[in-house]
mmCIF file of C-alpha atoms and ligand atoms in Angstrom:
data_model
loop_
_atom_site.group_PDB
_atom_site.id
_atom_site.type_symbol
_atom_site.label_atom_id
_atom_site.label_comp_id
_atom_site.label_asym_id
_atom_site.label_seq_id
_atom_site.Cartn_x
_atom_site.Cartn_y
_atom_site.Cartn_z
ATOM 1 C CA MET A 138 0.000 0.000 0.000
ATOM 2 C CA ASN A 139 1.320 3.404 -0.877
ATOM 3 C CA PRO A 140 1.550 5.454 2.311
ATOM 4 C CA VAL A 141 0.666 8.608 0.420
ATOM 5 C CA ALA A 142 -2.716 7.161 -0.432
ATOM 6 C CA LYS A 143 -3.462 6.466 3.221
ATOM 7 C CA ARG A 144 -6.324 8.297 4.814
ATOM 8 C CA ASP A 145 -5.662 10.592 7.708
ATOM 9 C CA TYR A 146 -5.813 8.641 10.946
ATOM 10 C CA TYR A 147 -8.028 11.197 12.682
ATOM 11 C CA GLU A 148 -10.381 11.069 9.735
ATOM 12 C CA VAL A 149 -10.408 7.286 9.867
ATOM 13 C CA LEU A 150 -11.475 7.302 13.486
ATOM 14 C CA GLY A 151 -13.745 10.304 12.995
ATOM 15 C CA VAL A 152 -12.188 12.440 15.745
ATOM 16 C CA GLU A 153 -10.676 15.926 15.936
ATOM 17 C CA LYS A 154 -6.928 16.302 15.656
ATOM 18 C CA GLY A 155 -6.577 17.308 19.311
ATOM 19 C CA ALA A 156 -8.957 14.611 20.567
ATOM 20 C CA ALA A 157 -8.414 13.232 24.058
ATOM 21 C CA ASP A 158 -7.132 9.669 24.470
ATOM 22 C CA THR A 159 -10.474 8.497 25.816
ATOM 23 C CA ASP A 160 -12.264 9.862 22.740
ATOM 24 C CA ILE A 161 -9.841 8.084 20.449
ATOM 25 C CA LYS A 162 -10.307 4.883 22.364
ATOM 26 C CA GLY A 163 -14.094 5.174 22.284
ATOM 27 C CA ALA A 164 -14.130 5.946 18.571
ATOM 28 C CA TYR A 165 -11.943 2.996 17.797
ATOM 29 C CA ARG A 166 -13.998 0.707 19.960
ATOM 30 C CA ARG A 167 -17.178 1.601 18.060
ATOM 31 C CA LEU A 168 -15.500 1.030 14.697
ATOM 32 C CA ALA A 169 -13.823 -2.183 15.765
ATOM 33 C CA LEU A 170 -17.042 -3.663 17.015
ATOM 34 C CA LYS A 171 -18.877 -2.550 13.884
ATOM 35 C CA TYR A 172 -16.353 -3.838 11.345
ATOM 36 C CA HIS A 173 -14.920 -6.805 13.133
ATOM 37 C CA PRO A 174 -14.647 -9.651 10.612
ATOM 38 C CA ASP A 175 -16.433 -12.022 12.916
ATOM 39 C CA ARG A 176 -19.482 -9.851 12.599
ATOM 40 C CA ASN A 177 -18.976 -9.324 8.885
ATOM 41 C CA PRO A 178 -17.953 -12.678 7.541
ATOM 42 C CA GLU A 179 -16.884 -12.790 3.893
ATOM 43 C CA ASP A 180 -16.912 -9.004 3.688
ATOM 44 C CA PRO A 181 -13.481 -7.768 2.560
ATOM 45 C CA GLU A 182 -14.602 -4.150 2.715
ATOM 46 C CA ALA A 183 -15.446 -4.441 6.409
ATOM 47 C CA GLU A 184 -12.170 -6.182 7.041
ATOM 48 C CA ASP A 185 -10.260 -3.374 5.332
ATOM 49 C CA LYS A 186 -12.121 -0.820 7.420
ATOM 50 C CA PHE A 187 -11.394 -2.765 10.541
ATOM 51 C CA LYS A 188 -7.695 -2.953 9.726
ATOM 52 C CA GLU A 189 -7.587 0.707 8.811
ATOM 53 C CA ALA A 190 -9.212 1.704 12.102
ATOM 54 C CA SER A 191 -6.917 -0.610 14.054
ATOM 55 C CA GLU A 192 -3.869 0.846 12.389
ATOM 56 C CA ALA A 193 -5.043 4.391 13.113
ATOM 57 C CA TYR A 194 -5.670 3.500 16.709
ATOM 58 C CA SER A 195 -2.312 1.771 17.079
ATOM 59 C CA VAL A 196 -0.649 5.058 16.149
ATOM 60 C CA LEU A 197 -2.890 7.574 17.887
ATOM 61 C CA SER A 198 -2.971 5.611 21.152
ATOM 62 C CA ASP A 199 0.818 5.690 21.359
ATOM 63 C CA PRO A 200 1.986 9.166 22.510
ATOM 64 C CA GLN A 201 5.334 8.943 20.699
ATOM 65 C CA LYS A 202 3.895 7.706 17.434
ATOM 66 C CA ARG A 203 1.069 10.181 17.675
ATOM 67 C CA ALA A 204 3.539 13.075 18.114
ATOM 68 C CA ALA A 205 5.522 11.888 15.102
ATOM 69 C CA TYR A 206 2.359 11.523 13.079
ATOM 70 C CA ASP A 207 1.116 14.978 14.106
ATOM 71 C CA ARG A 208 4.375 16.570 12.912
ATOM 72 C CA PHE A 209 5.168 14.588 9.814
ATOM 73 C CA GLY A 210 2.063 12.641 8.887
ATOM 74 C CA HIS A 211 2.443 9.085 7.625
ATOM 75 C CA ALA A 212 6.031 9.842 6.613
ATOM 76 C CA GLY A 213 6.919 10.474 10.264
ATOM 77 C CA LEU A 214 6.050 6.929 11.104
ATOM 78 C CA GLN A 215 7.901 5.493 8.166
ATOM 79 C CA THR A 216 11.260 6.903 9.211
ATOM 80 C CA SER A 217 10.969 6.151 12.892
ATOM 81 C CA ALA A 218 9.983 2.594 12.230
ATOM 82 C CA GLY A 219 12.868 2.180 9.788
ATOM 83 C CA GLY A 220 10.589 0.484 7.326
ATOM 84 C CA ALA A 221 7.090 0.366 6.039
ATOM 85 C CA PRO A 222 4.593 1.926 8.412
ATOM 86 C CA GLY A 223 2.319 -1.009 7.965
ATOM 87 C CA PHE A 224 0.286 -2.052 10.906
ATOM 88 C CA ASN A 225 2.106 -4.403 13.201
ATOM 89 C CA PRO A 226 -0.104 -6.049 15.763
ATOM 90 C CA GLU A 227 2.888 -7.453 17.610
ATOM 91 C CA ALA A 228 4.005 -3.950 18.519
ATOM 92 C CA PHE A 229 0.576 -2.834 19.458
ATOM 93 C CA THR A 230 -0.185 -2.146 23.070
ATOM 94 C CA ASP A 231 -3.577 -2.121 24.635
ATOM 95 C CA PHE A 232 -5.338 -4.295 22.132
ATOM 96 C CA SER A 233 -6.853 -6.692 24.585
ATOM 97 C CA ASP A 234 -7.478 -3.819 26.934
ATOM 98 C CA ILE A 235 -9.709 -1.896 24.607
ATOM 99 C CA LEU A 236 -11.932 -4.700 23.480
ATOM 100 C CA GLY A 237 -11.551 -6.971 26.396
ATOM 101 C CA ASP A 238 -10.732 -10.502 25.417
ATOM 102 C CA PHE A 239 -13.576 -10.710 23.019
ATOM 103 C CA PHE A 240 -11.709 -10.704 19.741
ATOM 104 C CA GLY A 241 -8.613 -12.543 18.745
ATOM 105 C CA PHE A 242 -6.320 -10.079 17.087
ATOM 106 C CA GLY A 243 -3.366 -12.311 16.610
ATOM 107 C CA ASP A 244 -5.390 -14.247 14.153
ATOM 108 C CA LEU A 245 -6.544 -11.264 12.156
ATOM 109 C CA PHE A 246 -3.178 -9.706 11.681
ATOM 110 C CA GLY A 247 -0.717 -12.361 12.538
ATOM 111 C CA GLY A 248 -1.362 -13.817 9.148
ATOM 112 C CA GLY A 249 -1.871 -17.314 8.006
ATOM 113 C CA GLY A 250 0.851 -19.872 8.129
ATOM 114 C CA ARG A 251 1.537 -19.174 11.757
ATOM 115 C CA ARG A 252 -1.318 -21.226 12.921
ATOM 116 C CA ARG A 253 -0.043 -23.524 15.554
ATOM 117 C CA SER A 254 -1.100 -27.035 16.033
ATOM 118 C CA ARG A 255 -3.492 -27.150 18.938
ATOM 119 C CA ALA A 256 -3.076 -30.879 19.260
ATOM 120 C CA GLN A 257 -2.257 -31.680 22.839
ATOM 121 C CA ARG A 258 -0.987 -34.950 24.189
ATOM 122 C CA GLY A 259 -3.185 -36.494 26.838
ATOM 123 C CA GLU A 260 -2.006 -36.681 30.420
ATOM 124 C CA ASP A 261 -0.235 -39.696 31.816
ATOM 125 C CA ILE A 262 -2.061 -41.738 34.401
ATOM 126 C CA ARG A 263 -0.508 -43.249 37.500
ATOM 127 C CA TYR A 264 -1.996 -46.471 38.752
ATOM 128 C CA ASP A 265 -0.742 -48.038 41.988
ATOM 129 C CA LEU A 266 -0.837 -51.807 42.147
ATOM 130 C CA GLU A 267 0.124 -53.970 45.101
ATOM 131 C CA ILE A 268 1.279 -57.492 44.377
ATOM 132 C CA THR A 269 2.664 -60.298 46.493
ATOM 133 C CA PHE A 270 6.331 -61.165 46.785
ATOM 134 C CA HIS A 271 5.743 -64.373 44.891
ATOM 135 C CA GLU A 272 3.931 -62.551 42.066
ATOM 136 C CA ALA A 273 6.833 -60.145 41.719
ATOM 137 C CA VAL A 274 9.347 -62.969 41.486
ATOM 138 C CA PHE A 275 7.469 -65.138 39.052
ATOM 139 C CA GLY A 276 5.356 -62.605 37.172
ATOM 140 C CA MET A 277 1.612 -62.551 36.782
ATOM 141 C CA THR A 278 -1.274 -61.204 34.797
ATOM 142 C CA ALA A 279 -3.225 -58.556 36.668
ATOM 143 C CA GLU A 280 -6.659 -57.331 35.762
ATOM 144 C CA ILE A 281 -6.930 -53.685 36.560
ATOM 145 C CA GLN A 282 -9.573 -50.988 36.220
ATOM 146 C CA VAL A 283 -8.171 -47.571 35.535
ATOM 147 C CA PRO A 284 -10.414 -44.535 35.880
ATOM 148 C CA ARG A 285 -9.828 -42.310 32.881
ATOM 149 C CA MET A 286 -11.619 -40.052 30.441
ATOM 150 C CA GLU A 287 -13.011 -41.652 27.353
ATOM 151 C CA VAL A 288 -14.530 -40.189 24.241
ATOM 152 C CA CYS A 289 -18.265 -39.802 24.753
ATOM 153 C CA ASP A 290 -20.048 -42.319 22.564
ATOM 154 C CA ARG A 291 -23.194 -40.202 22.252
ATOM 155 C CA CYS A 292 -21.494 -37.241 20.564
ATOM 156 C CA ASP A 293 -18.283 -38.936 19.375
ATOM 157 C CA GLY A 294 -16.286 -36.450 21.373
ATOM 158 C CA LEU A 295 -17.702 -33.405 19.598
ATOM 159 C CA GLY A 296 -19.648 -32.271 22.642
ATOM 160 C CA SER A 297 -22.778 -31.398 20.661
ATOM 161 C CA GLU A 298 -26.067 -33.229 20.740
ATOM 162 C CA PRO A 299 -26.306 -35.655 17.841
ATOM 163 C CA GLY A 300 -27.660 -33.775 14.831
ATOM 164 C CA SER A 301 -26.122 -30.448 15.751
ATOM 165 C CA ARG A 302 -22.575 -29.356 15.158
ATOM 166 C CA PRO A 303 -20.275 -27.114 17.147
ATOM 167 C CA ALA A 304 -19.826 -23.589 15.777
ATOM 168 C CA THR A 305 -16.492 -21.908 15.108
ATOM 169 C CA CYS A 306 -15.396 -19.920 18.132
ATOM 170 C CA PRO A 307 -15.885 -16.192 17.407
ATOM 171 C CA THR A 308 -13.087 -15.134 19.741
ATOM 172 C CA CYS A 309 -10.301 -16.967 18.010
ATOM 173 C CA ASN A 310 -11.881 -17.738 14.654
ATOM 174 C CA GLY A 311 -11.387 -21.389 15.320
ATOM 175 C CA ARG A 312 -7.677 -21.097 15.974
ATOM 176 C CA GLY A 313 -7.905 -21.927 19.634
ATOM 177 C CA GLU A 314 -5.446 -19.255 20.660
ATOM 178 C CA VAL A 315 -5.353 -15.511 21.005
ATOM 179 C CA LEU A 316 -2.510 -13.018 20.844
ATOM 180 C CA TYR A 317 -2.132 -10.822 23.895
ATOM 181 C CA GLN A 318 0.064 -7.791 24.021
ATOM 182 C CA GLN A 319 1.978 -6.800 27.078
ATOM 183 C CA SER A 320 4.350 -3.870 26.560
ATOM 184 C CA PHE A 321 6.968 -5.289 24.174
ATOM 185 C CA LEU A 322 5.907 -8.857 24.406
ATOM 186 C CA SER A 323 3.192 -10.506 22.463
ATOM 187 C CA ILE A 324 1.968 -13.635 24.085
ATOM 188 C CA ARG A 325 -0.068 -16.361 22.517
ATOM 189 C CA ARG A 326 -2.558 -17.841 24.870
ATOM 190 C CA THR A 327 -5.153 -20.508 24.687
ATOM 191 C CA CYS A 328 -8.476 -18.922 23.844
ATOM 192 C CA SER A 329 -10.522 -18.716 27.018
ATOM 193 C CA THR A 330 -13.834 -18.684 25.200
ATOM 194 C CA CYS A 331 -13.440 -22.110 23.667
ATOM 195 C CA GLY A 332 -10.675 -23.495 25.859
ATOM 196 C CA GLY A 333 -8.448 -23.978 22.849
ATOM 197 C CA SER A 334 -10.739 -26.215 20.867
ATOM 198 C CA GLY A 335 -11.603 -23.459 18.384
ATOM 199 C CA GLN A 336 -15.224 -24.464 18.586
ATOM 200 C CA ILE A 337 -18.184 -23.483 20.683
ATOM 201 C CA VAL A 338 -20.812 -25.994 21.605
ATOM 202 C CA ARG A 339 -24.212 -24.375 21.380
ATOM 203 C CA ASN A 340 -26.287 -27.460 21.990
ATOM 204 C CA PRO A 341 -24.348 -29.534 24.501
ATOM 205 C CA CYS A 342 -24.523 -33.304 24.471
ATOM 206 C CA SER A 343 -26.807 -34.533 27.223
ATOM 207 C CA GLN A 344 -24.522 -37.388 28.185
ATOM 208 C CA CYS A 345 -21.235 -35.541 28.615
ATOM 209 C CA ARG A 346 -22.642 -32.019 29.069
ATOM 210 C CA GLY A 347 -20.625 -30.809 26.108
ATOM 211 C CA GLN A 348 -17.281 -32.054 27.391
ATOM 212 C CA GLY A 349 -16.931 -34.659 24.670
ATOM 213 C CA TYR A 350 -15.416 -36.965 27.257
ATOM 214 C CA ARG A 351 -16.739 -38.825 30.199
ATOM 215 C CA GLN A 352 -15.211 -40.575 33.158
ATOM 216 C CA ALA A 353 -15.049 -44.294 32.576
ATOM 217 C CA MET A 354 -13.425 -47.340 34.095
ATOM 218 C CA HIS A 355 -10.951 -48.737 31.654
ATOM 219 C CA LYS A 356 -10.516 -52.467 32.176
ATOM 220 C CA ARG A 357 -7.267 -53.960 31.125
ATOM 221 C CA LYS A 358 -5.079 -56.985 31.605
ATOM 222 C CA ILE A 359 -1.504 -56.169 32.526
ATOM 223 C CA ASN A 360 1.329 -58.609 32.113
ATOM 224 C CA ILE A 361 3.704 -58.221 35.011
ATOM 225 C CA PRO A 362 7.048 -59.737 34.068
ATOM 226 C CA ALA A 363 8.959 -61.995 36.433
ATOM 227 C CA GLY A 364 11.562 -60.137 38.452
ATOM 228 C CA VAL A 365 9.843 -56.795 39.064
ATOM 229 C CA ASP A 366 10.617 -55.157 42.380
ATOM 230 C CA ASP A 367 9.002 -52.822 44.830
ATOM 231 C CA GLY A 368 8.924 -49.390 43.181
ATOM 232 C CA SER A 369 9.116 -50.808 39.651
ATOM 233 C CA ARG A 370 7.222 -48.752 37.117
ATOM 234 C CA LEU A 371 5.600 -50.301 34.086
ATOM 235 C CA ARG A 372 4.682 -48.105 31.154
ATOM 236 C CA VAL A 373 1.719 -48.981 29.000
ATOM 237 C CA ALA A 374 1.974 -46.715 25.977
ATOM 238 C CA ASN A 375 -1.053 -44.756 24.787
ATOM 239 C CA GLU A 376 -3.359 -45.868 27.587
ATOM 240 C CA GLY A 377 -3.369 -42.582 29.476
ATOM 241 C CA GLN A 378 -5.876 -39.772 29.115
ATOM 242 C CA PRO A 379 -7.009 -39.088 25.566
ATOM 243 C CA GLY A 380 -5.316 -36.217 23.734
ATOM 244 C CA GLN A 381 -7.016 -32.934 22.969
ATOM 245 C CA HIS A 382 -7.751 -31.824 19.422
ATOM 246 C CA ASN A 383 -6.447 -34.973 17.786
ATOM 247 C CA GLY A 384 -3.379 -35.067 19.989
ATOM 248 C CA PRO A 385 -1.972 -38.459 20.969
ATOM 249 C CA PRO A 386 -3.087 -40.054 24.231
ATOM 250 C CA GLY A 387 -0.854 -40.077 27.277
ATOM 251 C CA ASP A 388 0.677 -43.187 28.788
ATOM 252 C CA LEU A 389 -0.412 -45.357 31.658
ATOM 253 C CA TYR A 390 2.202 -45.929 34.346
ATOM 254 C CA ILE A 391 1.768 -48.778 36.770
ATOM 255 C CA PHE A 392 3.642 -48.251 40.017
ATOM 256 C CA LEU A 393 4.245 -51.541 41.765
ATOM 257 C CA LYS A 394 4.197 -52.038 45.482
ATOM 258 C CA VAL A 395 5.498 -55.459 46.419
ATOM 259 C CA LYS A 396 4.440 -56.896 49.772
ATOM 260 C CA GLU A 397 7.231 -58.074 52.013
ATOM 261 C CA HIS A 398 7.849 -61.757 52.441
ATOM 262 C CA PRO A 399 7.762 -63.069 56.018
ATOM 263 C CA PHE A 400 10.828 -65.224 55.487
ATOM 264 C CA PHE A 401 12.826 -64.063 52.459
ATOM 265 C CA GLU A 402 14.514 -60.741 52.100
ATOM 266 C CA ARG A 403 15.294 -59.564 48.602
ATOM 267 C CA ARG A 404 18.504 -57.717 47.728
ATOM 268 C CA GLU A 405 18.588 -56.960 44.020
ATOM 269 C CA ASN A 406 18.049 -60.370 42.507
ATOM 270 C CA ASP A 407 19.333 -62.401 45.419
ATOM 271 C CA LEU A 408 17.239 -63.788 48.213
ATOM 272 C CA HIS A 409 18.423 -64.031 51.789
ATOM 273 C CA CYS A 410 17.008 -66.020 54.665
ATOM 274 C CA THR A 411 18.120 -67.002 58.137
ATOM 275 C CA ILE A 412 17.657 -70.519 59.479
ATOM 276 C CA PRO A 413 18.072 -71.382 63.148
ATOM 277 C CA VAL A 414 20.044 -74.487 64.132
ATOM 278 C CA ASN A 415 20.900 -75.659 67.617
ATOM 279 C CA ILE A 416 24.375 -76.032 69.103
ATOM 280 C CA ALA A 417 24.422 -79.772 68.676
ATOM 281 C CA GLN A 418 23.595 -79.514 64.962
ATOM 282 C CA ALA A 419 26.285 -76.911 64.530
ATOM 283 C CA ALA A 420 28.884 -78.856 66.484
ATOM 284 C CA LEU A 421 28.146 -82.292 65.107
ATOM 285 C CA GLY A 422 26.982 -81.390 61.626
ATOM 286 C CA ALA A 423 23.511 -82.026 60.263
ATOM 287 C CA GLU A 424 21.332 -82.127 57.226
ATOM 288 C CA ILE A 425 18.535 -79.585 57.292
ATOM 289 C CA GLU A 426 15.709 -78.549 55.013
ATOM 290 C CA VAL A 427 15.852 -75.100 53.450
ATOM 291 C CA PRO A 428 12.670 -73.491 52.169
ATOM 292 C CA THR A 429 12.857 -71.747 48.775
ATOM 293 C CA LEU A 430 10.189 -70.027 46.733
ATOM 294 C CA GLU A 431 9.739 -73.383 45.036
ATOM 295 C CA ALA A 432 10.365 -76.873 46.421
ATOM 296 C CA PRO A 433 12.474 -77.078 49.617
ATOM 297 C CA LEU A 434 16.153 -77.993 49.322
ATOM 298 C CA ARG A 435 18.444 -80.002 51.570
ATOM 299 C CA LEU A 436 21.499 -78.407 53.096
ATOM 300 C CA LYS A 437 24.370 -80.342 54.665
ATOM 301 C CA ILE A 438 25.971 -78.543 57.596
ATOM 302 C CA SER A 439 29.424 -79.784 58.302
ATOM 303 C CA GLU A 440 30.789 -80.539 61.748
ATOM 304 C CA GLY A 441 31.841 -77.460 63.691
ATOM 305 C CA THR A 442 29.851 -74.889 61.754
ATOM 306 C CA GLN A 443 30.069 -71.425 63.298
ATOM 307 C CA ASN A 444 27.310 -68.927 63.879
ATOM 308 C CA GLY A 445 26.624 -66.691 60.891
ATOM 309 C CA ALA A 446 27.848 -69.239 58.390
ATOM 310 C CA GLN A 447 26.487 -68.569 54.967
ATOM 311 C CA PHE A 448 25.530 -70.949 52.183
ATOM 312 C CA ARG A 449 24.648 -70.114 48.626
ATOM 313 C CA PHE A 450 22.251 -71.858 46.281
ATOM 314 C CA ARG A 451 22.849 -70.706 42.750
ATOM 315 C CA ASN A 452 19.906 -69.780 40.562
ATOM 316 C CA LYS A 453 17.358 -69.991 43.343
ATOM 317 C CA GLY A 454 16.880 -66.229 43.573
ATOM 318 C CA VAL A 455 14.807 -63.796 41.572
ATOM 319 C CA PRO A 456 14.830 -63.868 37.752
ATOM 320 C CA HIS A 457 16.462 -60.923 36.023
ATOM 321 C CA LEU A 458 13.873 -58.757 34.294
ATOM 322 C CA ASN A 459 15.553 -59.014 30.929
ATOM 323 C CA GLY A 460 15.244 -62.760 31.064
ATOM 324 C CA GLY A 461 17.708 -65.588 31.330
ATOM 325 C CA SER A 462 19.502 -66.005 34.593
ATOM 326 C CA ARG A 463 18.318 -65.780 38.155
ATOM 327 C CA GLY A 464 19.910 -64.473 41.283
ATOM 328 C CA ASP A 465 21.042 -66.733 44.136
ATOM 329 C CA LEU A 466 19.591 -67.785 47.445
ATOM 330 C CA TYR A 467 21.755 -67.146 50.523
ATOM 331 C CA VAL A 468 21.078 -69.089 53.675
ATOM 332 C CA HIS A 469 22.487 -67.647 56.917
ATOM 333 C CA LEU A 470 22.743 -69.905 59.921
ATOM 334 C CA ASP A 471 21.695 -68.649 63.312
ATOM 335 C CA ILE A 472 23.056 -70.966 65.974
ATOM 336 C CA ARG A 473 20.703 -70.828 68.916
ATOM 337 C CA VAL A 474 21.659 -71.630 72.454
ATOM 338 C CA PRO A 475 18.821 -73.447 74.205
ATOM 339 C CA SER A 476 17.182 -71.206 76.783
ATOM 340 C CA ARG A 477 15.402 -73.972 78.666
ATOM 341 C CA LEU A 478 17.011 -77.250 79.538
ATOM 342 C CA THR A 479 15.625 -80.453 80.931
ATOM 343 C CA ARG A 480 17.508 -82.009 83.802
ATOM 344 C CA GLU A 481 19.020 -84.562 81.437
ATOM 345 C CA GLN A 482 20.166 -81.898 78.946
ATOM 346 C CA ARG A 483 21.725 -79.884 81.744
ATOM 347 C CA ARG A 484 23.650 -82.921 82.984
ATOM 348 C CA LEU A 485 24.963 -83.607 79.497
ATOM 349 C CA LEU A 486 26.038 -80.015 78.981
ATOM 350 C CA GLU A 487 27.812 -79.960 82.357
ATOM 351 C CA GLN A 488 29.662 -83.057 81.317
ATOM 352 C CA LEU A 489 30.579 -81.384 78.082
ATOM 353 C CA ARG A 490 31.822 -78.281 79.902
ATOM 354 C CA GLU A 491 34.373 -80.313 81.848
ATOM 355 C CA THR A 492 35.940 -81.471 78.608
ATOM 356 C CA LEU A 493 35.841 -78.321 76.546
ATOM 357 C CA PRO A 494 38.829 -75.910 76.493
ATOM 358 C CA VAL A 495 38.110 -72.486 77.977
ATOM 359 C CA ASP A 496 39.581 -69.989 75.568
ATOM 360 C CA ASN A 497 38.081 -66.852 77.034
ATOM 361 C CA ALA A 498 39.638 -67.064 80.509
ATOM 362 C CA PRO A 499 40.812 -63.572 81.612
ATOM 363 C CA ALA A 500 44.188 -64.915 82.700
ATOM 364 C CA GLU A 501 45.203 -65.911 79.245
ATOM 365 C CA LYS A 502 45.874 -63.531 76.420
ATOM 366 C CA GLY A 503 42.584 -64.442 74.979
ATOM 367 C CA LEU A 504 39.526 -62.536 74.106
ATOM 368 C CA PHE A 505 39.968 -59.726 76.635
ATOM 369 C CA GLU A 506 43.500 -58.910 75.524
ATOM 370 C CA LYS A 507 42.376 -58.805 71.948
ATOM 371 C CA VAL A 508 39.577 -56.426 72.803
ATOM 372 C CA LYS A 509 42.011 -54.212 74.721
ATOM 373 C CA ASP A 510 44.498 -54.217 71.862
ATOM 374 C CA TYR A 511 41.786 -53.266 69.536
ATOM 375 C CA PHE A 512 40.687 -50.207 71.464
ATOM 376 C CA MET A 513 44.110 -48.894 72.520
HETATM 377 ZN ZN1 ZN B 806 -21.180 -36.352 24.567
HETATM 378 ZN ZN1 ZN B 807 -11.767 -19.699 20.803
#
């Protein structure tokens, strides 16, 4: 557009040259509401008038630009801007202020091609599942019910009663976002009128009240692999909340809580357990039964086994998640001294005492000396 052919800005707004700011604002507001393209669809003349008025207002509402315009006319703006004086909505203050949030200016002037995808990925869902120790070790199939939003089957997610269709949102012209201006920054925001969908539901679906989604229980079978542990997290892709505006769904995350086992303690993929034996078994040797998560095993204790002795059974632990091998089972012996003796047992132990060496007598450099050495 040739700047020389431009109409005078005061003439465009229909105000006197010395008009007060409030008059300029009021005049623009009337014109903007009258010629706004949403109210004059398919009317290029109205759109031109709207743009012309907006441009005039953008200059006359800015004290510096207005002063330059008053002195030099359109040419004054050309030089100060260092380029064409064309209307630039990004540099325009007060736009949302003057018309409220009713119209989306970014869409009118921001030009095509900048339309952003409104598609939004759905949210992830967390589902907590408690399983037994045994289930964690050997895997299982769990049937779960996850509460999540699902597309309403009455309106197919459109939100409108069957037979009616949503209308294009007048605020954002269906773009779902609006340009706001704050001093130097222009900010794109989700349109508050339509919530970013770009559409307004005039006749809401009776089942979902226009939401397009409804809360549902999503039943699903989950394969829990052998070897999972407390705190393990399983991801089920695309089973989270549905996406918005054709966005992909989120994921479902299953957080596992594994109940403790009364007998086995798990460390990584190994299992540990403690088995009590009495002093006679430890001193003479014995064959005992060791429980495992499967069939029990036999363990030979050799003569003279000390307290805390540890035995390992290979491959009797927890399977590794990525398959193949298993951890080991460690058996710790706890040699128990009998706390109640029959008369016969006491007699036998007294007999035994007479024959056993005493290696903790204070007189010898035995235990006490060693303790002293250690602490000095
Ligand atoms: Zn519905
Ligand atoms: Zn909108």
